[in-house]
Amino acid sequence: MLATLVTAVINGLRGELVRVEIDVAPGLPVCHIVGLPDAALSEARERVRSAIRNSGFDYPTSRITVNLAPADRRKRGAAYDLAIAVGILVASGQIRQGGGAWALLGELSLSGAVEMVPGVLPMVATLSRSGYTRIGVPAGNIAEAGLVAGVHAVGVAGLDDAARLVAGPRGRTASRAERRPQVEVSGPRAGRQPARDAGAGALTAPVAPVDLAEIRGQGHARWALEVALAGGHNLLLVGPPGAGKTLLARSIPGLLSPLTDEEAMDVTVIESVAGVLRDGGLRRDRPFRAPHHTSSYAALVGGGPNLSPGEATLAHHGVLFLDELAEFDRPALDALRQPLEEGFLTIARATGRVRYPARFQLVAAMNPCRCGYFNDPDQPCRCAAGDAERYVRRVSGPFLDRIDIRIEMARVPALELLGGPPPEDSAVVRARIAAARARSLARNDGHPNAALTGSAVVRLCALAPAVNSRLAELAASRKLSARGVHRLLRVARSIADLAGHAEAAEADVLAAAALREPIGSVGDLRAA
Amino acid sequence: MGGGEERRAWITLASADGAAEETLAVLIGQFGSAQEVLRRAADGRLAVWSKSTLNASGRHPLTRPVLAAIEAAARDPDALLWAIAHLGLWSLTPLDHAYPAGLRDLDPPPPVIHGLGDPEALVQRRAVAVVGTRRPTPAGRLLTTRICARLVECGAAVISGLAIGIDGTAHAATVERGGRTVGVIGAGHSRPGPRAHAALRDRIAGARGAVVSEHHPGVRASRGTYPRRNRVIAALGDAVIVVEAPLRSGALITARHALELGRPVFVAPGRVDDWSVAGSLALLRDSPAQPMVGLDELIADLGYFDSTDDDASAGSQIDGARRPALAMLGPAERQVAERLCAGPAGLDLLVADTGLPPSVVSGAVTLLLLRGWAQPMGPAYLPSGPLAE
């Protein structure tokens, strides 16, 4: 007897419809899964058999053939388990499909419990677009499934719940389940899911943001950060250990505005696919990702054997913070040039080709040399001559070129750490940034200043004639390229937005010029 | 046999790999002329002589590799000379009148000096070596710049080693103010010093200065070449000024050479316990080197005072140069400039010390940079132009 159910697969960040066809026919008791399954999927037959038995059903002693259509697409993961198991129940006549067309998503444990799977949100969205609005999802994923409008999603905790859905109120045929109490399966099931949830939470829990009130000194660096966040400019902080680069960066989450509805949906979809969605609801706070400098290429840009999004994509609509920039793998850094320029990443592998959105704001920090004390007034640099230059050169020029604001930080004198008036706190600065950002978004058709290029810069960052001559002087003395002039204009625009100026004034242009210093260069070269 | 032939033979012999000037002095003393040495090397008599002779320390005068190098040079002198001509270098030997007199104080003097730029730079009436660490502090760079500016005013050439750090700052500051400067490199001209200084080298040569080496162009820098280079720096100057020298700095070797040659050595002192001047202070304690207590005192000690006119009140002169400059600035710029005159400072420190908003400080610094009244040095800014005088 033949049964057909509908489920979905993740490709990139989109869900794709998959039909599961199950044929149970007389013959030797074997189970074949066809349709390009991967290892996790091939193991489904073991999980499905145990889950069916432990849920009080009978595993048919017949020849079972499972086909996943379309057959030419490679299938990954364990989200098909539930559909296969229910399909076997239908095909072996243990239940009837009396409840209408249900799509099913979920992984089975041997006990018959339904486990959470990544990517439920985009899969549900795809199913809904294809007309399957009644969907059974793992109970732990119900919150994200509910984010899709017009869907009737039901959380299923176990295989028997799913069977009941598909069978409808009177569709269930008599099975041994009627006779056998289900206590054994419901007990462990209740305990399992929170445990998994808690584990994921510990790994992805955000570090509590540092409040700016805790950062003393660094007046210039604080202001540079404010300008960067107001205009969405990429920011590089260079300085010795202990200058406060990381501390400053850790204050960023507390300065970001919440996501808009549209952005929130994008971010939630990405987190759903990556399996890091914390409580399942809509993600409202802007992402702040801080991968360690030992992160692999795949972890940073995405990919890997199972093609999952990387940190660059997880930082979409948010901030990607790369501490110790020069210590990162060079190929991985250079791979970030595409998203820095275009806002997405294309990953091509033998198993497929996907495109991940990655429109993030980059904040990076690095030491001026390997030991960190190059040009430090109080501490000798222990690097050999020329090493400092080599160290800075580990970050490629084209990469540095994408960074609008680059500043050097020095260590704060101890005296300043103790005395002085308390600095502004994050709430005050956040309000200022939000106001500036709103001004720029309104003027630029919803783009931050950093995203302006070519003619848009010239049009939206126009200067008064007197200011233009000052800009020309700056461009000549610093030998700025056209790109360099545009960069200066964009940053000046953000400074003006912060100050509430309708047009960038001379002071804004001059101030902008101080926000891009040649980094780590050898001093006497600059004098030369 | 004209002097030209002997000169060529001299350069050829000096270019042989490993043949130090002491060796050359022995050979030329033994055989009378460089040409004779080469002739004997070519027909094998030199080898016979070396193997049959023992010097005072009981060794043969020529080691096997040096002998082989001299014989190779004798067989094909044109290859060595062509390499020199190919780079457009001029060469000076002690046979030449233009050979710097200071170098003749060395015993023995370098048999040949290859140079780029203007050979006149080597024979200036006044020349002072300014040396220091490869890892200077911003304050050290500022002091170097000020010293060189004063030396240029006095018409003195500045000699240094074209290394990163104080050396590079000294050369750059001198060129910037239109002075002549001589960079002595510790390797051949095909393998000159730090790559980072390629542009500086050209600027020195283009500004009536010179870059010189006692090595054949193909010689790589090795353990011994830098200390040897330092004795040339010491010999070319009337005096040596040590700006910042941590312990074991190469600048200390230059200072010792200068003291052995009877040249005065001036050391810029610093704070006790400061790593960046630990070597300088040790030098002051252990040698007849003199402390440099001020720019005017330095010029007076060097005996260079005649060309600076109004030298009576040095302190007020410095302030006098700054005051009208400061008066030309707007209030914010002036506040920042005054702070910079008190010592190098980064932007964060400027914000903290002036109490001005960061955007105003940034704008003011940009303006000072544009005017050339400040210059960046790592994370800090230094006064420059009229503010640094």
mmCIF file of N, CA, C and O in Angstrom, chain A residues 238 368 374-375 392 406-408 477-479 516-528, chain B residues 141 145 164-165 168-169 172-173 176 196-197 199-200 203 365 369 374-382 384:
data_model
loop_
_atom_site.group_PDB
_atom_site.id
_atom_site.type_symbol
_atom_site.label_atom_id
_atom_site.label_comp_id
_atom_site.label_asym_id
_atom_site.label_seq_id
_atom_site.Cartn_x
_atom_site.Cartn_y
_atom_site.Cartn_z
ATOM 1 N N VAL A 238 42.918 50.275 16.603
ATOM 2 C CA VAL A 238 44.283 49.757 16.724
ATOM 3 C C VAL A 238 44.867 50.276 18.023
ATOM 4 O O VAL A 238 44.748 51.469 18.318
ATOM 5 N N PRO A 368 49.039 46.969 17.238
ATOM 6 C CA PRO A 368 49.849 47.552 16.163
ATOM 7 C C PRO A 368 50.996 46.644 15.736
ATOM 8 O O PRO A 368 51.588 46.861 14.695
ATOM 9 N N PHE A 374 54.114 48.564 19.884
ATOM 10 C CA PHE A 374 54.765 49.413 18.896
ATOM 11 C C PHE A 374 54.369 50.863 19.136
ATOM 12 O O PHE A 374 53.186 51.168 19.265
ATOM 13 N N ASN A 375 55.354 51.744 19.204
ATOM 14 C CA ASN A 375 55.105 53.170 19.403
ATOM 15 C C ASN A 375 54.504 53.514 20.753
ATOM 16 O O ASN A 375 54.021 54.626 20.949
ATOM 17 N N VAL A 392 51.015 44.320 10.476
ATOM 18 C CA VAL A 392 49.861 45.063 9.975
ATOM 19 C C VAL A 392 49.519 44.613 8.561
ATOM 20 O O VAL A 392 48.362 44.541 8.173
ATOM 21 N N ARG A 406 39.180 54.372 10.938
ATOM 22 C CA ARG A 406 40.285 53.625 11.548
ATOM 23 C C ARG A 406 40.968 54.544 12.541
ATOM 24 O O ARG A 406 41.415 55.621 12.183
ATOM 25 N N ILE A 407 41.013 54.128 13.786
ATOM 26 C CA ILE A 407 41.649 54.991 14.775
ATOM 27 C C ILE A 407 42.647 54.205 15.601
ATOM 28 O O ILE A 407 42.548 53.001 15.738
ATOM 29 N N GLU A 408 43.626 54.925 16.132
ATOM 30 C CA GLU A 408 44.580 54.315 17.040
ATOM 31 C C GLU A 408 44.225 54.712 18.463
ATOM 32 O O GLU A 408 43.851 55.845 18.733
ATOM 33 N N SER A 477 46.596 67.058 0.203
ATOM 34 C CA SER A 477 47.668 66.809 1.163
ATOM 35 C C SER A 477 47.739 65.335 1.536
ATOM 36 O O SER A 477 48.785 64.830 1.888
ATOM 37 N N ARG A 478 46.611 64.629 1.467
ATOM 38 C CA ARG A 478 46.647 63.212 1.839
ATOM 39 C C ARG A 478 46.673 62.305 0.622
ATOM 40 O O ARG A 478 46.556 61.096 0.753
ATOM 41 N N LYS A 479 46.736 62.890 -0.535
ATOM 42 C CA LYS A 479 46.762 62.119 -1.782
ATOM 43 C C LYS A 479 45.585 61.140 -1.834
ATOM 44 O O LYS A 479 45.751 59.940 -2.053
ATOM 45 N N ARG A 516 40.349 58.710 10.110
ATOM 46 C CA ARG A 516 40.995 57.668 9.319
ATOM 47 C C ARG A 516 42.484 57.952 9.306
ATOM 48 O O ARG A 516 42.982 58.739 8.537
ATOM 49 N N GLU A 517 43.150 57.267 10.204
ATOM 50 C CA GLU A 517 44.581 57.471 10.302
ATOM 51 C C GLU A 517 45.266 56.306 9.626
ATOM 52 O O GLU A 517 44.779 55.198 9.655
ATOM 53 N N PRO A 518 46.412 56.562 9.025
ATOM 54 C CA PRO A 518 47.180 55.439 8.487
ATOM 55 C C PRO A 518 47.625 54.587 9.657
ATOM 56 O O PRO A 518 48.160 55.124 10.624
ATOM 57 N N ILE A 519 47.326 53.316 9.647
ATOM 58 C CA ILE A 519 47.568 52.546 10.861
ATOM 59 C C ILE A 519 48.951 51.923 10.885
ATOM 60 O O ILE A 519 49.510 51.571 9.865
ATOM 61 N N GLY A 520 49.468 51.804 12.102
ATOM 62 C CA GLY A 520 50.673 51.036 12.376
ATOM 63 C C GLY A 520 51.862 51.401 11.513
ATOM 64 O O GLY A 520 52.819 50.657 11.427
ATOM 65 N N SER A 521 51.823 52.535 10.856
ATOM 66 C CA SER A 521 52.940 52.830 9.980
ATOM 67 C C SER A 521 54.141 53.231 10.820
ATOM 68 O O SER A 521 54.018 53.676 11.945
ATOM 69 N N VAL A 522 55.297 53.077 10.246
ATOM 70 C CA VAL A 522 56.519 53.424 10.943
ATOM 71 C C VAL A 522 56.633 54.940 10.936
ATOM 72 O O VAL A 522 56.496 55.574 9.901
ATOM 73 N N GLY A 523 56.826 55.494 12.109
ATOM 74 C CA GLY A 523 56.725 56.944 12.248
ATOM 75 C C GLY A 523 57.611 57.732 11.315
ATOM 76 O O GLY A 523 57.173 58.682 10.689
ATOM 77 N N ASP A 524 58.894 57.345 11.176
ATOM 78 C CA ASP A 524 59.775 58.194 10.386
ATOM 79 C C ASP A 524 59.422 58.134 8.910
ATOM 80 O O ASP A 524 59.839 58.967 8.134
ATOM 81 N N LEU A 525 58.652 57.116 8.507
ATOM 82 C CA LEU A 525 58.215 57.078 7.113
ATOM 83 C C LEU A 525 57.209 58.176 6.871
ATOM 84 O O LEU A 525 57.166 58.797 5.826
ATOM 85 N N ARG A 526 56.372 58.362 7.890
ATOM 86 C CA ARG A 526 55.349 59.376 7.709
ATOM 87 C C ARG A 526 55.972 60.755 7.726
ATOM 88 O O ARG A 526 55.546 61.641 7.022
ATOM 89 N N ALA A 527 56.992 60.903 8.546
ATOM 90 C CA ALA A 527 57.682 62.192 8.575
ATOM 91 C C ALA A 527 58.380 62.408 7.244
ATOM 92 O O ALA A 527 58.518 63.521 6.784
ATOM 93 N N ALA A 528 58.800 61.315 6.626
ATOM 94 C CA ALA A 528 59.552 61.440 5.375
ATOM 95 C C ALA A 528 58.654 61.907 4.236
ATOM 96 O O ALA A 528 57.476 61.730 4.265
ATOM 97 N N ARG B 141 61.562 60.790 18.868
ATOM 98 C CA ARG B 141 61.464 61.238 17.479
ATOM 99 C C ARG B 141 61.384 62.764 17.424
ATOM 100 O O ARG B 141 62.003 63.401 16.568
ATOM 101 N N THR B 145 64.001 65.283 15.569
ATOM 102 C CA THR B 145 63.578 66.262 14.574
ATOM 103 C C THR B 145 64.093 67.648 14.926
ATOM 104 O O THR B 145 64.596 68.383 14.077
ATOM 105 N N ILE B 164 65.393 51.979 10.487
ATOM 106 C CA ILE B 164 64.099 52.419 10.986
ATOM 107 C C ILE B 164 64.336 53.103 12.333
ATOM 108 O O ILE B 164 65.268 52.729 13.042
ATOM 109 N N GLY B 165 63.519 54.043 12.711
ATOM 110 C CA GLY B 165 63.625 54.617 14.053
ATOM 111 C C GLY B 165 64.299 55.975 14.021
ATOM 112 O O GLY B 165 64.042 56.786 13.138
ATOM 113 N N GLY B 168 66.054 56.960 10.714
ATOM 114 C CA GLY B 168 65.154 57.386 9.643
ATOM 115 C C GLY B 168 64.583 58.763 9.932
ATOM 116 O O GLY B 168 64.462 59.615 9.043
ATOM 117 N N THR B 169 64.222 59.003 11.208
ATOM 118 C CA THR B 169 63.673 60.300 11.581
ATOM 119 C C THR B 169 64.692 61.403 11.321
ATOM 120 O O THR B 169 64.359 62.478 10.812
ATOM 121 N N ALA B 172 64.969 62.013 7.570
ATOM 122 C CA ALA B 172 63.761 62.638 7.030
ATOM 123 C C ALA B 172 63.667 64.098 7.465
ATOM 124 O O ALA B 172 63.351 64.980 6.667
ATOM 125 N N ALA B 173 63.964 64.347 8.756
ATOM 126 C CA ALA B 173 63.852 65.712 9.264
ATOM 127 C C ALA B 173 64.858 66.625 8.562
ATOM 128 O O ALA B 173 64.566 67.788 8.275
ATOM 129 N N GLU B 176 63.719 67.268 4.996
ATOM 130 C CA GLU B 176 62.547 68.138 5.018
ATOM 131 C C GLU B 176 62.932 69.611 5.149
ATOM 132 O O GLU B 176 62.278 70.484 4.597
ATOM 133 N N ALA B 196 61.283 49.481 3.820
ATOM 134 C CA ALA B 196 60.411 50.616 4.101
ATOM 135 C C ALA B 196 61.086 51.938 3.776
ATOM 136 O O ALA B 196 60.440 52.960 3.611
ATOM 137 N N HIS B 197 62.441 51.927 3.676
ATOM 138 C CA HIS B 197 63.128 53.189 3.484
ATOM 139 C C HIS B 197 63.570 53.434 2.051
ATOM 140 O O HIS B 197 64.401 54.305 1.796
ATOM 141 N N ALA B 199 61.995 54.781 -0.408
ATOM 142 C CA ALA B 199 61.648 56.129 -0.856
ATOM 143 C C ALA B 199 62.548 57.163 -0.182
ATOM 144 O O ALA B 199 63.009 58.113 -0.816
ATOM 145 N N LEU B 200 62.824 56.937 1.102
ATOM 146 C CA LEU B 200 63.666 57.880 1.842
ATOM 147 C C LEU B 200 65.064 57.937 1.226
ATOM 148 O O LEU B 200 65.666 59.005 1.103
ATOM 149 N N ARG B 203 65.059 60.096 -1.686
ATOM 150 C CA ARG B 203 64.924 61.509 -1.321
ATOM 151 C C ARG B 203 66.232 62.070 -0.794
ATOM 152 O O ARG B 203 66.594 63.210 -1.066
ATOM 153 N N VAL B 365 43.081 69.008 15.100
ATOM 154 C CA VAL B 365 44.288 68.243 14.764
ATOM 155 C C VAL B 365 44.443 68.161 13.250
ATOM 156 O O VAL B 365 45.538 68.326 12.709
ATOM 157 N N LEU B 369 47.621 69.408 11.129
ATOM 158 C CA LEU B 369 48.333 68.507 10.219
ATOM 159 C C LEU B 369 48.428 69.136 8.831
ATOM 160 O O LEU B 369 49.459 69.073 8.170
ATOM 161 N N ALA B 374 51.726 69.912 12.960
ATOM 162 C CA ALA B 374 51.707 68.712 13.797
ATOM 163 C C ALA B 374 52.024 67.557 12.884
ATOM 164 O O ALA B 374 51.843 67.642 11.667
ATOM 165 N N GLN B 375 52.541 66.482 13.471
ATOM 166 C CA GLN B 375 52.761 65.302 12.650
ATOM 167 C C GLN B 375 52.419 64.072 13.464
ATOM 168 O O GLN B 375 52.618 64.052 14.678
ATOM 169 N N PRO B 376 51.837 63.069 12.799
ATOM 170 C CA PRO B 376 51.444 61.871 13.539
ATOM 171 C C PRO B 376 52.654 61.000 13.811
ATOM 172 O O PRO B 376 53.586 60.959 13.016
ATOM 173 N N MET B 377 52.641 60.350 14.951
ATOM 174 C CA MET B 377 53.712 59.440 15.304
ATOM 175 C C MET B 377 53.077 58.302 16.076
ATOM 176 O O MET B 377 52.851 58.402 17.271
ATOM 177 N N GLY B 378 52.754 57.220 15.364
ATOM 178 C CA GLY B 378 52.011 56.155 16.014
ATOM 179 C C GLY B 378 50.687 56.720 16.474
ATOM 180 O O GLY B 378 50.063 57.498 15.752
ATOM 181 N N PRO B 379 50.263 56.389 17.678
ATOM 182 C CA PRO B 379 48.967 56.884 18.126
ATOM 183 C C PRO B 379 49.039 58.328 18.612
ATOM 184 O O PRO B 379 48.048 58.899 19.007
ATOM 185 N N ALA B 380 50.210 58.930 18.598
ATOM 186 C CA ALA B 380 50.355 60.275 19.154
ATOM 187 C C ALA B 380 50.615 61.297 18.050
ATOM 188 O O ALA B 380 50.903 60.962 16.918
ATOM 189 N N TYR B 381 50.492 62.561 18.404
ATOM 190 C CA TYR B 381 50.839 63.653 17.491
ATOM 191 C C TYR B 381 51.941 64.483 18.123
ATOM 192 O O TYR B 381 51.976 64.668 19.339
ATOM 193 N N LEU B 382 52.833 64.967 17.271
ATOM 194 C CA LEU B 382 53.938 65.784 17.746
ATOM 195 C C LEU B 382 53.800 67.164 17.140
ATOM 196 O O LEU B 382 53.314 67.308 16.021
ATOM 197 N N SER B 384 55.133 70.294 15.114
ATOM 198 C CA SER B 384 56.030 70.273 13.963
ATOM 199 C C SER B 384 56.074 71.685 13.398
ATOM 200 O O SER B 384 55.354 72.565 13.874
#
